[in-house]
mmCIF file of N, CA and C in Angstrom:
data_model
loop_
_atom_site.group_PDB
_atom_site.id
_atom_site.type_symbol
_atom_site.label_atom_id
_atom_site.label_comp_id
_atom_site.label_asym_id
_atom_site.label_seq_id
_atom_site.Cartn_x
_atom_site.Cartn_y
_atom_site.Cartn_z
ATOM 1 N N MET R 1 -26.227 -2.597 14.675
ATOM 2 C CA MET R 1 -25.671 -1.386 15.221
ATOM 3 C C MET R 1 -25.555 -0.370 14.091
ATOM 4 N N ALA R 2 -26.137 0.794 14.293
ATOM 5 C CA ALA R 2 -26.058 1.845 13.282
ATOM 6 C C ALA R 2 -24.684 2.482 13.346
ATOM 7 N N THR R 3 -24.091 2.697 12.168
ATOM 8 C CA THR R 3 -22.761 3.283 12.155
ATOM 9 C C THR R 3 -22.752 4.736 11.717
ATOM 10 N N SER R 4 -23.800 5.192 11.031
ATOM 11 C CA SER R 4 -23.858 6.611 10.682
ATOM 12 C C SER R 4 -25.234 6.984 10.169
ATOM 13 N N ASN R 5 -25.533 8.256 10.200
ATOM 14 C CA ASN R 5 -26.772 8.804 9.654
ATOM 15 C C ASN R 5 -26.418 9.950 8.729
ATOM 16 N N CYS R 6 -27.208 10.129 7.689
ATOM 17 C CA CYS R 6 -26.974 11.289 6.840
ATOM 18 C C CYS R 6 -28.280 11.733 6.222
ATOM 19 N N THR R 7 -28.374 12.994 5.891
ATOM 20 C CA THR R 7 -29.525 13.536 5.196
ATOM 21 C C THR R 7 -29.043 14.125 3.883
ATOM 22 N N LEU R 8 -29.686 13.739 2.812
ATOM 23 C CA LEU R 8 -29.320 14.207 1.482
ATOM 24 C C LEU R 8 -30.530 14.865 0.843
ATOM 25 N N HIS R 9 -30.305 15.843 0.005
ATOM 26 C CA HIS R 9 -31.392 16.494 -0.717
ATOM 27 C C HIS R 9 -31.256 16.179 -2.199
ATOM 28 N N SER R 10 -32.371 15.840 -2.827
ATOM 29 C CA SER R 10 -32.334 15.614 -4.268
ATOM 30 C C SER R 10 -32.402 16.959 -4.977
ATOM 31 N N ASP R 11 -32.098 16.961 -6.271
ATOM 32 C CA ASP R 11 -32.188 18.214 -7.007
ATOM 33 C C ASP R 11 -33.339 18.177 -8.005
ATOM 34 N N VAL R 12 -34.394 17.426 -7.684
ATOM 35 C CA VAL R 12 -35.594 17.438 -8.506
ATOM 36 C C VAL R 12 -36.491 18.566 -8.013
ATOM 37 N N SER R 13 -37.453 18.967 -8.836
ATOM 38 C CA SER R 13 -38.271 20.122 -8.492
ATOM 39 C C SER R 13 -39.066 19.904 -7.201
ATOM 40 N N SER R 14 -39.650 18.746 -7.003
ATOM 41 C CA SER R 14 -40.310 18.471 -5.724
ATOM 42 C C SER R 14 -39.279 17.778 -4.842
ATOM 43 N N GLU R 15 -38.622 18.564 -4.002
ATOM 44 C CA GLU R 15 -37.485 18.051 -3.237
ATOM 45 C C GLU R 15 -37.911 16.964 -2.262
ATOM 46 N N LEU R 16 -37.032 15.993 -2.091
ATOM 47 C CA LEU R 16 -37.236 14.900 -1.153
ATOM 48 C C LEU R 16 -36.049 14.857 -0.214
ATOM 49 N N VAL R 17 -36.287 14.403 0.990
ATOM 50 C CA VAL R 17 -35.207 14.205 1.943
ATOM 51 C C VAL R 17 -34.953 12.706 2.024
ATOM 52 N N PHE R 18 -33.686 12.317 1.869
ATOM 53 C CA PHE R 18 -33.291 10.926 1.981
ATOM 54 C C PHE R 18 -32.514 10.783 3.278
ATOM 55 N N LYS R 19 -33.004 9.982 4.176
ATOM 56 C CA LYS R 19 -32.268 9.716 5.404
ATOM 57 C C LYS R 19 -31.764 8.282 5.300
ATOM 58 N N ALA R 20 -30.468 8.127 5.314
ATOM 59 C CA ALA R 20 -29.875 6.798 5.168
ATOM 60 C C ALA R 20 -29.140 6.434 6.448
ATOM 61 N N THR R 21 -29.454 5.284 6.980
ATOM 62 C CA THR R 21 -28.787 4.781 8.167
ATOM 63 C C THR R 21 -28.015 3.536 7.767
ATOM 64 N N TYR R 22 -26.737 3.509 8.090
ATOM 65 C CA TYR R 22 -25.880 2.381 7.739
ATOM 66 C C TYR R 22 -25.805 1.403 8.897
ATOM 67 N N PHE R 23 -25.822 0.112 8.561
ATOM 68 C CA PHE R 23 -25.722 -0.948 9.555
ATOM 69 C C PHE R 23 -24.637 -1.925 9.130
ATOM 70 N N GLN R 24 -23.988 -2.524 10.124
ATOM 71 C CA GLN R 24 -23.006 -3.573 9.850
ATOM 72 C C GLN R 24 -23.199 -4.665 10.897
ATOM 73 N N HIS R 25 -23.359 -5.896 10.427
ATOM 74 C CA HIS R 25 -23.555 -7.027 11.333
ATOM 75 C C HIS R 25 -22.881 -8.263 10.767
ATOM 76 N N LYS R 26 -22.561 -9.185 11.673
ATOM 77 C CA LYS R 26 -22.047 -10.497 11.277
ATOM 78 C C LYS R 26 -23.121 -11.534 11.538
ATOM 79 N N LEU R 27 -23.372 -12.348 10.530
ATOM 80 C CA LEU R 27 -24.246 -13.506 10.684
ATOM 81 C C LEU R 27 -23.342 -14.706 10.942
ATOM 82 N N GLN R 28 -23.720 -15.546 11.884
ATOM 83 C CA GLN R 28 -22.897 -16.694 12.266
ATOM 84 C C GLN R 28 -23.620 -18.002 11.961
ATOM 85 N N GLY R 29 -22.847 -19.060 11.761
ATOM 86 C CA GLY R 29 -23.408 -20.400 11.697
ATOM 87 C C GLY R 29 -23.548 -21.013 10.320
ATOM 88 N N GLY R 30 -23.235 -20.285 9.292
ATOM 89 C CA GLY R 30 -23.310 -20.845 7.943
ATOM 90 C C GLY R 30 -24.672 -20.690 7.293
ATOM 91 N N ALA R 31 -24.707 -21.010 6.005
ATOM 92 C CA ALA R 31 -25.923 -20.896 5.204
ATOM 93 C C ALA R 31 -26.954 -21.920 5.695
ATOM 94 N N PRO R 32 -28.236 -21.660 5.459
ATOM 95 C CA PRO R 32 -28.807 -20.519 4.734
ATOM 96 C C PRO R 32 -28.802 -19.265 5.602
ATOM 97 N N TRP R 33 -28.576 -18.126 4.941
ATOM 98 C CA TRP R 33 -28.460 -16.855 5.652
ATOM 99 C C TRP R 33 -29.818 -16.190 5.853
ATOM 100 N N GLY R 34 -30.802 -16.548 5.038
ATOM 101 C CA GLY R 34 -32.158 -16.057 5.261
ATOM 102 C C GLY R 34 -32.561 -14.803 4.513
ATOM 103 N N PHE R 35 -31.917 -14.534 3.375
ATOM 104 C CA PHE R 35 -32.324 -13.374 2.575
ATOM 105 C C PHE R 35 -32.062 -13.651 1.103
ATOM 106 N N THR R 36 -32.734 -12.867 0.258
ATOM 107 C CA THR R 36 -32.588 -12.965 -1.193
ATOM 108 C C THR R 36 -32.255 -11.582 -1.742
ATOM 109 N N LEU R 37 -31.333 -11.552 -2.711
ATOM 110 C CA LEU R 37 -30.926 -10.301 -3.358
ATOM 111 C C LEU R 37 -31.586 -10.167 -4.721
ATOM 112 N N GLN R 38 -31.825 -8.935 -5.132
ATOM 113 C CA GLN R 38 -32.290 -8.674 -6.499
ATOM 114 C C GLN R 38 -31.654 -7.392 -6.998
ATOM 115 N N GLY R 39 -31.743 -7.186 -8.298
ATOM 116 C CA GLY R 39 -31.195 -5.980 -8.913
ATOM 117 C C GLY R 39 -29.728 -6.135 -9.229
ATOM 118 N N GLY R 40 -29.010 -5.037 -9.168
ATOM 119 C CA GLY R 40 -27.595 -5.014 -9.521
ATOM 120 C C GLY R 40 -27.388 -4.206 -10.785
ATOM 121 N N LEU R 41 -26.156 -3.783 -10.999
ATOM 122 C CA LEU R 41 -25.843 -2.948 -12.165
ATOM 123 C C LEU R 41 -26.193 -3.622 -13.484
ATOM 124 N N GLU R 42 -26.082 -4.955 -13.529
ATOM 125 C CA GLU R 42 -26.421 -5.641 -14.773
ATOM 126 C C GLU R 42 -27.896 -5.482 -15.134
ATOM 127 N N HIS R 43 -28.716 -5.055 -14.159
ATOM 128 C CA HIS R 43 -30.140 -4.806 -14.390
ATOM 129 C C HIS R 43 -30.477 -3.320 -14.287
ATOM 130 N N GLY R 44 -29.451 -2.481 -14.114
ATOM 131 C CA GLY R 44 -29.673 -1.047 -14.003
ATOM 132 C C GLY R 44 -30.362 -0.638 -12.710
ATOM 133 N N GLU R 45 -30.193 -1.438 -11.650
ATOM 134 C CA GLU R 45 -30.856 -1.182 -10.374
ATOM 135 C C GLU R 45 -29.861 -1.333 -9.231
ATOM 136 N N PRO R 46 -30.181 -0.762 -8.069
ATOM 137 C CA PRO R 46 -29.321 -1.007 -6.908
ATOM 138 C C PRO R 46 -29.453 -2.462 -6.456
ATOM 139 N N LEU R 47 -28.490 -2.941 -5.722
ATOM 140 C CA LEU R 47 -28.472 -4.307 -5.200
ATOM 141 C C LEU R 47 -29.219 -4.312 -3.868
ATOM 142 N N ILE R 48 -30.457 -4.796 -3.885
ATOM 143 C CA ILE R 48 -31.300 -4.693 -2.696
ATOM 144 C C ILE R 48 -31.782 -6.057 -2.208
ATOM 145 N N ILE R 49 -32.235 -6.054 -0.966
ATOM 146 C CA ILE R 49 -32.844 -7.232 -0.362
ATOM 147 C C ILE R 49 -34.273 -7.323 -0.891
ATOM 148 N N SER R 50 -34.623 -8.468 -1.481
ATOM 149 C CA SER R 50 -35.974 -8.643 -2.017
ATOM 150 C C SER R 50 -36.836 -9.535 -1.134
ATOM 151 N N LYS R 51 -36.197 -10.320 -0.251
ATOM 152 C CA LYS R 51 -36.950 -11.218 0.630
ATOM 153 C C LYS R 51 -36.110 -11.505 1.865
ATOM 154 N N VAL R 52 -36.768 -11.549 3.029
ATOM 155 C CA VAL R 52 -36.125 -11.932 4.282
ATOM 156 C C VAL R 52 -36.955 -13.067 4.873
ATOM 157 N N GLU R 53 -36.308 -14.193 5.138
ATOM 158 C CA GLU R 53 -37.004 -15.368 5.668
ATOM 159 C C GLU R 53 -37.398 -15.152 7.126
ATOM 160 N N GLU R 54 -38.662 -15.369 7.430
ATOM 161 C CA GLU R 54 -39.149 -15.288 8.807
ATOM 162 C C GLU R 54 -38.395 -16.294 9.671
ATOM 163 N N GLY R 55 -37.798 -15.830 10.757
ATOM 164 C CA GLY R 55 -37.057 -16.710 11.659
ATOM 165 C C GLY R 55 -35.658 -17.059 11.187
ATOM 166 N N GLY R 56 -35.248 -16.549 10.025
ATOM 167 C CA GLY R 56 -33.911 -16.822 9.498
ATOM 168 C C GLY R 56 -32.853 -15.972 10.184
ATOM 169 N N LYS R 57 -31.601 -16.238 9.874
ATOM 170 C CA LYS R 57 -30.484 -15.520 10.506
ATOM 171 C C LYS R 57 -30.542 -14.017 10.238
ATOM 172 N N ALA R 58 -30.870 -13.616 9.024
ATOM 173 C CA ALA R 58 -30.918 -12.191 8.680
ATOM 174 C C ALA R 58 -32.067 -11.474 9.386
ATOM 175 N N ASN R 59 -33.079 -12.229 9.790
ATOM 176 C CA ASN R 59 -34.236 -11.668 10.477
ATOM 177 C C ASN R 59 -34.045 -11.653 11.993
ATOM 178 N N SER R 60 -32.996 -12.320 12.476
ATOM 179 C CA SER R 60 -32.763 -12.460 13.915
ATOM 180 C C SER R 60 -31.773 -11.444 14.469
ATOM 181 N N LEU R 61 -31.277 -10.556 13.629
ATOM 182 C CA LEU R 61 -30.314 -9.545 14.066
ATOM 183 C C LEU R 61 -30.993 -8.488 14.932
ATOM 184 N N GLU R 62 -30.186 -7.785 15.729
ATOM 185 C CA GLU R 62 -30.701 -6.668 16.526
ATOM 186 C C GLU R 62 -31.389 -5.660 15.604
ATOM 187 N N GLN R 63 -30.759 -5.348 14.481
ATOM 188 C CA GLN R 63 -31.367 -4.538 13.420
ATOM 189 C C GLN R 63 -31.487 -5.457 12.212
ATOM 190 N N PRO R 64 -32.627 -6.141 12.054
ATOM 191 C CA PRO R 64 -32.741 -7.119 10.973
ATOM 192 C C PRO R 64 -32.699 -6.477 9.589
ATOM 193 N N LEU R 65 -32.274 -7.271 8.618
ATOM 194 C CA LEU R 65 -32.380 -6.840 7.226
ATOM 195 C C LEU R 65 -33.854 -6.673 6.892
ATOM 196 N N LEU R 66 -34.152 -5.685 6.060
ATOM 197 C CA LEU R 66 -35.519 -5.436 5.621
ATOM 198 C C LEU R 66 -35.564 -5.430 4.102
ATOM 199 N N VAL R 67 -36.700 -5.813 3.555
ATOM 200 C CA VAL R 67 -36.891 -5.723 2.111
ATOM 201 C C VAL R 67 -36.661 -4.271 1.705
ATOM 202 N N GLY R 68 -35.824 -4.059 0.689
ATOM 203 C CA GLY R 68 -35.501 -2.719 0.214
ATOM 204 C C GLY R 68 -34.165 -2.195 0.707
ATOM 205 N N ASP R 69 -33.569 -2.836 1.731
ATOM 206 C CA ASP R 69 -32.238 -2.432 2.187
ATOM 207 C C ASP R 69 -31.237 -2.678 1.068
ATOM 208 N N GLU R 70 -30.274 -1.780 0.927
ATOM 209 C CA GLU R 70 -29.261 -1.904 -0.126
ATOM 210 C C GLU R 70 -27.951 -2.414 0.462
ATOM 211 N N ILE R 71 -27.461 -3.532 -0.065
ATOM 212 C CA ILE R 71 -26.205 -4.131 0.392
ATOM 213 C C ILE R 71 -25.051 -3.403 -0.297
ATOM 214 N N ILE R 72 -24.059 -2.953 0.498
ATOM 215 C CA ILE R 72 -22.935 -2.219 -0.085
ATOM 216 C C ILE R 72 -21.578 -2.865 0.182
ATOM 217 N N VAL R 73 -21.483 -3.705 1.230
ATOM 218 C CA VAL R 73 -20.229 -4.390 1.549
ATOM 219 C C VAL R 73 -20.550 -5.800 2.022
ATOM 220 N N ILE R 74 -19.805 -6.789 1.516
ATOM 221 C CA ILE R 74 -19.917 -8.171 1.984
ATOM 222 C C ILE R 74 -18.528 -8.641 2.364
ATOM 223 N N ASN R 75 -18.388 -9.101 3.609
ATOM 224 C CA ASN R 75 -17.103 -9.610 4.118
ATOM 225 C C ASN R 75 -15.955 -8.641 3.849
ATOM 226 N N GLU R 76 -16.194 -7.374 4.143
ATOM 227 C CA GLU R 76 -15.205 -6.304 4.003
ATOM 228 C C GLU R 76 -14.801 -6.011 2.558
ATOM 229 N N VAL R 77 -15.568 -6.518 1.593
ATOM 230 C CA VAL R 77 -15.336 -6.225 0.175
ATOM 231 C C VAL R 77 -16.408 -5.233 -0.267
ATOM 232 N N GLU R 78 -15.973 -4.020 -0.634
ATOM 233 C CA GLU R 78 -16.910 -3.020 -1.130
ATOM 234 C C GLU R 78 -17.413 -3.470 -2.494
ATOM 235 N N LEU R 79 -18.719 -3.566 -2.622
ATOM 236 C CA LEU R 79 -19.308 -4.103 -3.846
ATOM 237 C C LEU R 79 -19.275 -3.093 -4.985
ATOM 238 N N THR R 80 -19.125 -3.620 -6.191
ATOM 239 C CA THR R 80 -19.201 -2.781 -7.383
ATOM 240 C C THR R 80 -20.648 -2.601 -7.817
ATOM 241 N N GLY R 81 -21.553 -3.374 -7.227
ATOM 242 C CA GLY R 81 -22.968 -3.251 -7.545
ATOM 243 C C GLY R 81 -23.510 -4.381 -8.389
ATOM 244 N N TYR R 82 -22.664 -5.319 -8.792
ATOM 245 C CA TYR R 82 -23.122 -6.436 -9.613
ATOM 246 C C TYR R 82 -23.641 -7.574 -8.740
ATOM 247 N N ARG R 83 -24.829 -8.072 -9.081
ATOM 248 C CA ARG R 83 -25.470 -9.134 -8.299
ATOM 249 C C ARG R 83 -24.622 -10.397 -8.266
ATOM 250 N N GLN R 84 -24.039 -10.785 -9.383
ATOM 251 C CA GLN R 84 -23.247 -12.018 -9.428
ATOM 252 C C GLN R 84 -22.040 -11.942 -8.503
ATOM 253 N N GLU R 85 -21.437 -10.766 -8.386
ATOM 254 C CA GLU R 85 -20.323 -10.573 -7.453
ATOM 255 C C GLU R 85 -20.800 -10.815 -6.018
ATOM 256 N N ALA R 86 -21.940 -10.228 -5.669
ATOM 257 C CA ALA R 86 -22.481 -10.378 -4.319
ATOM 258 C C ALA R 86 -22.825 -11.831 -4.022
ATOM 259 N N ILE R 87 -23.435 -12.510 -4.974
ATOM 260 C CA ILE R 87 -23.799 -13.915 -4.778
ATOM 261 C C ILE R 87 -22.556 -14.765 -4.558
ATOM 262 N N ALA R 88 -21.503 -14.514 -5.320
ATOM 263 C CA ALA R 88 -20.255 -15.272 -5.152
ATOM 264 C C ALA R 88 -19.670 -15.049 -3.756
ATOM 265 N N LEU R 89 -19.706 -13.822 -3.262
ATOM 266 C CA LEU R 89 -19.185 -13.532 -1.924
ATOM 267 C C LEU R 89 -20.030 -14.200 -0.842
ATOM 268 N N VAL R 90 -21.343 -14.194 -1.008
ATOM 269 C CA VAL R 90 -22.226 -14.839 -0.033
ATOM 270 C C VAL R 90 -22.000 -16.347 -0.043
ATOM 271 N N LYS R 91 -21.948 -16.943 -1.225
ATOM 272 C CA LYS R 91 -21.740 -18.396 -1.321
ATOM 273 C C LYS R 91 -20.372 -18.817 -0.801
ATOM 274 N N GLY R 92 -19.392 -17.921 -0.852
ATOM 275 C CA GLY R 92 -18.059 -18.218 -0.347
ATOM 276 C C GLY R 92 -17.925 -18.044 1.157
ATOM 277 N N SER R 93 -19.007 -17.652 1.815
ATOM 278 C CA SER R 93 -19.011 -17.457 3.273
ATOM 279 C C SER R 93 -19.516 -18.728 3.931
ATOM 280 N N TYR R 94 -18.620 -19.424 4.611
ATOM 281 C CA TYR R 94 -18.996 -20.728 5.155
ATOM 282 C C TYR R 94 -19.577 -20.660 6.558
ATOM 283 N N LYS R 95 -18.930 -19.975 7.484
ATOM 284 C CA LYS R 95 -19.424 -19.922 8.860
ATOM 285 C C LYS R 95 -19.830 -18.524 9.304
ATOM 286 N N THR R 96 -19.281 -17.504 8.649
ATOM 287 C CA THR R 96 -19.563 -16.118 9.026
ATOM 288 C C THR R 96 -19.803 -15.290 7.766
ATOM 289 N N LEU R 97 -20.814 -14.450 7.821
ATOM 290 C CA LEU R 97 -21.114 -13.526 6.729
ATOM 291 C C LEU R 97 -21.248 -12.134 7.332
ATOM 292 N N GLN R 98 -20.363 -11.226 6.935
ATOM 293 C CA GLN R 98 -20.420 -9.850 7.434
ATOM 294 C C GLN R 98 -21.030 -8.971 6.353
ATOM 295 N N LEU R 99 -22.068 -8.245 6.724
ATOM 296 C CA LEU R 99 -22.786 -7.384 5.779
ATOM 297 C C LEU R 99 -22.791 -5.941 6.254
ATOM 298 N N THR R 100 -22.676 -5.036 5.306
ATOM 299 C CA THR R 100 -22.924 -3.620 5.557
ATOM 300 C C THR R 100 -24.006 -3.206 4.568
ATOM 301 N N TRP R 101 -25.025 -2.551 5.079
ATOM 302 C CA TRP R 101 -26.129 -2.137 4.218
ATOM 303 C C TRP R 101 -26.674 -0.814 4.716
ATOM 304 N N PHE R 102 -27.503 -0.199 3.873
ATOM 305 C CA PHE R 102 -28.184 0.980 4.373
ATOM 306 C C PHE R 102 -29.662 0.920 4.092
ATOM 307 N N PHE R 103 -30.359 1.539 5.023
ATOM 308 C CA PHE R 103 -31.806 1.633 5.018
ATOM 309 C C PHE R 103 -32.132 3.083 4.712
ATOM 310 N N ARG R 104 -32.963 3.300 3.710
ATOM 311 C CA ARG R 104 -33.312 4.664 3.288
ATOM 312 C C ARG R 104 -34.757 4.981 3.631
ATOM 313 N N ILE R 105 -34.958 6.156 4.151
ATOM 314 C CA ILE R 105 -36.309 6.671 4.343
ATOM 315 C C ILE R 105 -36.422 7.887 3.435
ATOM 316 N N ILE R 106 -37.429 7.895 2.578
ATOM 317 C CA ILE R 106 -37.627 9.017 1.658
ATOM 318 C C ILE R 106 -38.864 9.776 2.119
ATOM 319 N N GLN R 107 -38.684 11.064 2.367
ATOM 320 C CA GLN R 107 -39.778 11.896 2.849
ATOM 321 C C GLN R 107 -39.835 13.183 2.032
ATOM 322 N N PRO R 108 -41.034 13.756 1.880
ATOM 323 C CA PRO R 108 -41.108 15.072 1.225
ATOM 324 C C PRO R 108 -40.343 16.090 2.052
ATOM 325 N N PHE R 109 -39.728 17.036 1.386
ATOM 326 C CA PHE R 109 -38.927 18.059 2.069
ATOM 327 C C PHE R 109 -39.822 19.091 2.688
#
C-alpha cells in the first residue's frame, strides 16, 4: 500500500525529477524473509535491497520489494542508515517483519 508520493528537484545543472513512493507492509511467518540488503552509511551508500528471492515473502507482497528500493524503517524503528543496525532488526524479527521503504523513479526534468 502506497502511503505517499512526492516530487523533488535536484540542484544540478541538468535537472532531474525524483518521484518517490513510500510503501509499508508486514511480512508474516518468520524467516527467511526473501531479500538481501547492501550499502549503508558505513559504506557511504543508502541502505538498499540488492536481491529479492523469486517466490519469497518479500516478492509475494501486493507491492513487492524491488532491487534498488531503499529501506527506511524496520519494525517501527527509523533507521540511522547503518547496515548492521538493519540486519540486527531483521534477525530479531521472529514471526512478523514490518518494513517501510521507498521506490524512486529518476527522470529528466
